[in-house]
Coordinates of N, CA, C and O in Angstrom, one line a residue:
X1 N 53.3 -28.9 -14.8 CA 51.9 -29.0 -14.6 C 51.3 -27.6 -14.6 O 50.3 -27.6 -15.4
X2 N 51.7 -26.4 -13.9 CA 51.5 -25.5 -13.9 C 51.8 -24.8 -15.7 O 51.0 -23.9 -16.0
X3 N 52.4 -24.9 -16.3 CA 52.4 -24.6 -17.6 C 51.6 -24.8 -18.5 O 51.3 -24.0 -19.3
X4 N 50.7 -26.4 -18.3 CA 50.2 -27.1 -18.8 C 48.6 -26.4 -18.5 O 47.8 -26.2 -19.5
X5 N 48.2 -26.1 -17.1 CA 47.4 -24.9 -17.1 C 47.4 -23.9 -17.2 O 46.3 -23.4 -16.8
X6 N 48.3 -23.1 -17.7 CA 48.6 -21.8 -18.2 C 48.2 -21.8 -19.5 O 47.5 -20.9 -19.9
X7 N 48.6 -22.9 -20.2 CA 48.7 -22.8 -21.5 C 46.8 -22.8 -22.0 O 46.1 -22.2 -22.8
X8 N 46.5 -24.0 -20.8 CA 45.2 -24.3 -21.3 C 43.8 -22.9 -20.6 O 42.6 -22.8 -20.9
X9 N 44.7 -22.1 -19.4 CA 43.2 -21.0 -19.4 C 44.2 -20.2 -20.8 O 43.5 -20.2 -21.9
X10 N 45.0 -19.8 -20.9 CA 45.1 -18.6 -21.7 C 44.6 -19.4 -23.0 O 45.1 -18.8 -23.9
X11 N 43.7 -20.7 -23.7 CA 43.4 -20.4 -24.6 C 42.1 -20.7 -24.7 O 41.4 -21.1 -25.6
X12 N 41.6 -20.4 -23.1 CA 39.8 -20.7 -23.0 C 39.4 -19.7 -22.1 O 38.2 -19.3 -22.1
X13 N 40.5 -19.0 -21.3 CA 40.0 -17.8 -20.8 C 39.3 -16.8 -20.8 O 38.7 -16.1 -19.9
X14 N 39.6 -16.7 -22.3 CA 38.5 -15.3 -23.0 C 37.5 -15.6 -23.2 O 36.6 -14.7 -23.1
X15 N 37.1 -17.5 -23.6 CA 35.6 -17.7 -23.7 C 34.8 -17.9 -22.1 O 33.6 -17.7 -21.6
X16 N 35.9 -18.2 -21.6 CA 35.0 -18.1 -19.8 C 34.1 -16.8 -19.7 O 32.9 -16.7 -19.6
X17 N 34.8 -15.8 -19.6 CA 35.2 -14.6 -19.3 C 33.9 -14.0 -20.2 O 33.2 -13.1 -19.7
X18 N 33.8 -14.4 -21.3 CA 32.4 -13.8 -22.1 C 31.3 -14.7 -21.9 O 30.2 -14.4 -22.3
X19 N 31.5 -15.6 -21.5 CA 30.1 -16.8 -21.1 C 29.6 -15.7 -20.1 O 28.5 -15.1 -20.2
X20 N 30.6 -15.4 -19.1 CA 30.2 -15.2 -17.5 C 29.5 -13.5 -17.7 O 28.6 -13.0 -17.1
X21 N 30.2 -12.9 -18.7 CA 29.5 -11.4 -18.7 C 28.2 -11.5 -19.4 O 27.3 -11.0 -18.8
X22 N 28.0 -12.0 -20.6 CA 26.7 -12.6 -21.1 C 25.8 -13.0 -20.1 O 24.8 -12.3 -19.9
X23 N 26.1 -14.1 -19.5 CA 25.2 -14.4 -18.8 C 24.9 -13.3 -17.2 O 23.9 -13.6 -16.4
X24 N 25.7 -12.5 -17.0 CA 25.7 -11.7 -16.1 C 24.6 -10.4 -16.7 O 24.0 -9.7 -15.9
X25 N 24.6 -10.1 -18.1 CA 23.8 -9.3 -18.9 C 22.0 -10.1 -19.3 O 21.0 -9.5 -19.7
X26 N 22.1 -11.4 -19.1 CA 21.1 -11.7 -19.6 C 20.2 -11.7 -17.8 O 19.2 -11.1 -17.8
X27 N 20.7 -12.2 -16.8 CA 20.5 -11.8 -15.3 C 20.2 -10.6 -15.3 O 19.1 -10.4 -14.9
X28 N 20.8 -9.9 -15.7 CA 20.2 -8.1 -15.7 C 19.3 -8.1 -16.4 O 18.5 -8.8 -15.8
X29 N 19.0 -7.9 -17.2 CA 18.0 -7.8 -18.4 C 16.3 -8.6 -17.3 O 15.3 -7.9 -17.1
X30 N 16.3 -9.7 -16.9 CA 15.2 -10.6 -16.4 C 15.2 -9.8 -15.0 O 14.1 -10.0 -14.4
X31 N 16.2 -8.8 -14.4 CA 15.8 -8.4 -12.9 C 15.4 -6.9 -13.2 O 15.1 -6.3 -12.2
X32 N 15.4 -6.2 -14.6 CA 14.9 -5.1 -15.3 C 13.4 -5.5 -15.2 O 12.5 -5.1 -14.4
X33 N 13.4 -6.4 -16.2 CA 12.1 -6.9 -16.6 C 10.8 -7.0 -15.4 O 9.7 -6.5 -15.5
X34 N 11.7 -8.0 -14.0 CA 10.7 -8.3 -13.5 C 10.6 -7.2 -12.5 O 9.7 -7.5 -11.6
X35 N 11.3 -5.8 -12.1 CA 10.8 -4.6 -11.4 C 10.1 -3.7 -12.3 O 9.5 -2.9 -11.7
X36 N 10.1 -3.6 -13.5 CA 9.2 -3.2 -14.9 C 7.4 -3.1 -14.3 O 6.6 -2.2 -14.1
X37 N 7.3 -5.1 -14.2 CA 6.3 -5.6 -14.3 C 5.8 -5.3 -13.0 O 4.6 -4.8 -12.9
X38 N 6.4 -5.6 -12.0 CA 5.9 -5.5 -10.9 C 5.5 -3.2 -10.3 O 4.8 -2.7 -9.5
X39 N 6.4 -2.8 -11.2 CA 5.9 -1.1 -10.7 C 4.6 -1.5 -12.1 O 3.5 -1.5 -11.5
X40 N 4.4 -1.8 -13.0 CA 3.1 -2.1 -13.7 C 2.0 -2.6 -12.9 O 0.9 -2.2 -13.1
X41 N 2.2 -3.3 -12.2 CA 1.0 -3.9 -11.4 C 0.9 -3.1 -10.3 O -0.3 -3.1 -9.9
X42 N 1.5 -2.3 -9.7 CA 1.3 -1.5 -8.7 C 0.6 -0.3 -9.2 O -0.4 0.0 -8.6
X43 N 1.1 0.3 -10.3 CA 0.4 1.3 -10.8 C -0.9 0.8 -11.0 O -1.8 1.2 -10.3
X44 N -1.1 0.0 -11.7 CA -2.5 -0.7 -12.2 C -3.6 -1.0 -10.5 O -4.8 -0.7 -10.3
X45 N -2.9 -1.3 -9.8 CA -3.7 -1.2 -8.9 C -3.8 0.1 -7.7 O -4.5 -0.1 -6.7
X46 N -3.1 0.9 -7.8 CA -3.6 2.3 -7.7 C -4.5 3.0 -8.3 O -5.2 3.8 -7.8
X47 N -4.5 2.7 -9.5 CA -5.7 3.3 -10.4 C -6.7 2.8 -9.6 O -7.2 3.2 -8.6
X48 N -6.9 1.7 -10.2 CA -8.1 1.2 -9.6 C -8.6 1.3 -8.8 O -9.9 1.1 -8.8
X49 N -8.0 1.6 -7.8 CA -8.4 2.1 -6.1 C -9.2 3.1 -6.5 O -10.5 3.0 -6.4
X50 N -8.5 4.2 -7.1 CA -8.7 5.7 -7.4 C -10.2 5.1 -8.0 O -11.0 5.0 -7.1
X51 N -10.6 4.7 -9.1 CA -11.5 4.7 -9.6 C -13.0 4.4 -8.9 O -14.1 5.0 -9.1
X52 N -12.3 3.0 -7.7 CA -13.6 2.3 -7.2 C -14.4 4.0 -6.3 O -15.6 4.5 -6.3
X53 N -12.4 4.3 -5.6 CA -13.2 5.5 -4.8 C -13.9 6.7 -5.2 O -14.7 7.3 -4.5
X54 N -13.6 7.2 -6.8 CA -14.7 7.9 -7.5 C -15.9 7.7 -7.7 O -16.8 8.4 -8.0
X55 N -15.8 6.1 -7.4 CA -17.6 5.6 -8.2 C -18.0 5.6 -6.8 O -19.2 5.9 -6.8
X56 N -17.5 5.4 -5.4 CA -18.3 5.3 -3.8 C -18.6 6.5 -3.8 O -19.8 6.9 -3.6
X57 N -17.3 7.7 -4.4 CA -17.9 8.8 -4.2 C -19.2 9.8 -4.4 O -19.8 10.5 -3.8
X58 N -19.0 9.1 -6.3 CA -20.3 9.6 -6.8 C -21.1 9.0 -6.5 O -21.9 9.5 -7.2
X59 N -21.8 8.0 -5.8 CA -22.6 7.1 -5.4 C -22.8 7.8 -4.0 O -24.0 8.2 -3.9
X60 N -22.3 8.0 -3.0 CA -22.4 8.7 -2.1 C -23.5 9.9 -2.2 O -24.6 10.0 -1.6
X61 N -22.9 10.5 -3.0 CA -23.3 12.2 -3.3 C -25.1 12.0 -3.9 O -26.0 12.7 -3.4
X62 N -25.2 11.3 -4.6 CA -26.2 11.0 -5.1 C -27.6 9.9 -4.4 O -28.8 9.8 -4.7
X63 N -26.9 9.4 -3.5 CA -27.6 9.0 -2.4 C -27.7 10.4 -1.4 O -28.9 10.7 -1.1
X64 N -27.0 11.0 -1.1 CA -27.5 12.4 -0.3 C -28.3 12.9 -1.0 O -29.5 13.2 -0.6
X65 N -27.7 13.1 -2.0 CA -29.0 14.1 -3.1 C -30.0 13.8 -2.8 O -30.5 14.6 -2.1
X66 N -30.8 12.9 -3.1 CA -32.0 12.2 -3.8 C -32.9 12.3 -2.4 O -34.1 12.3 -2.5
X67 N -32.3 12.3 -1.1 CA -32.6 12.6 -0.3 C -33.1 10.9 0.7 O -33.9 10.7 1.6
X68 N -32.3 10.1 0.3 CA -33.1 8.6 0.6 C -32.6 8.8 1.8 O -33.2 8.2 2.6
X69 N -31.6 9.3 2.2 CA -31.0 8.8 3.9 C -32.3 9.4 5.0 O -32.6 9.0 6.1
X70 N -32.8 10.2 4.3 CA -33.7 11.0 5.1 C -34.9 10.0 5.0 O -35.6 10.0 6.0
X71 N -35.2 9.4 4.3 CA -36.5 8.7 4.2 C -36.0 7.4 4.8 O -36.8 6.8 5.6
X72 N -35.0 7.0 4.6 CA -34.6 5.3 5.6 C -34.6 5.8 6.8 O -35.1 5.1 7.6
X73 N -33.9 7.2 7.3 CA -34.2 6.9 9.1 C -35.9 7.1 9.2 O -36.6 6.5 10.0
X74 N -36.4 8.0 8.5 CA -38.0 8.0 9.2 C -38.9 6.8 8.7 O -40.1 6.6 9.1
X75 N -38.4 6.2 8.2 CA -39.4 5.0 7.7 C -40.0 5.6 6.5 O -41.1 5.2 6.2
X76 N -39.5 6.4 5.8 CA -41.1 6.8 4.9 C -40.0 6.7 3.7 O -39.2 7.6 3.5
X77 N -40.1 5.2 3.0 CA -39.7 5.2 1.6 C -40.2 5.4 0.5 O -39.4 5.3 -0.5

């Protein structure tokens, strides 16, 4: 009995054996991919931070400028 399965991995063995690395390479490949995408969206939304905070900023500065904070506390718009 034991022959009878000797005989039969040594002539399916090698296809096990490359199913299992294949698919161990295609597993790698999809957990590349999906830390890829995910540092992509992290980046993508750091920018954006960055940008909104440029535009509060410039918006800020330009509201001091213009001098309106001074005119909303005294009433005189």
């Amino acid at each position: 009995m034991t022959a009878l399965l000797a005989a039969l991995w040594s002539r399916i063995g090698g296809w096990v054996v490359a199913i299992l690395a294949g698919g161990g390479a295609v597993l790698a490949l999809l957990a590349m991919g999906r830390r890829q995408g995910r540092a992509d969206v992290e980046r993508q939304a750091a920018q954006d931070s960055l940008e909104a905070k440029e535009r509060a900023d410039a918006a800020s500065a330009e509201y001091r400028a213009d001098g309106a904070a001074g005119r909303l506390r005294s009433g005189r718009f």
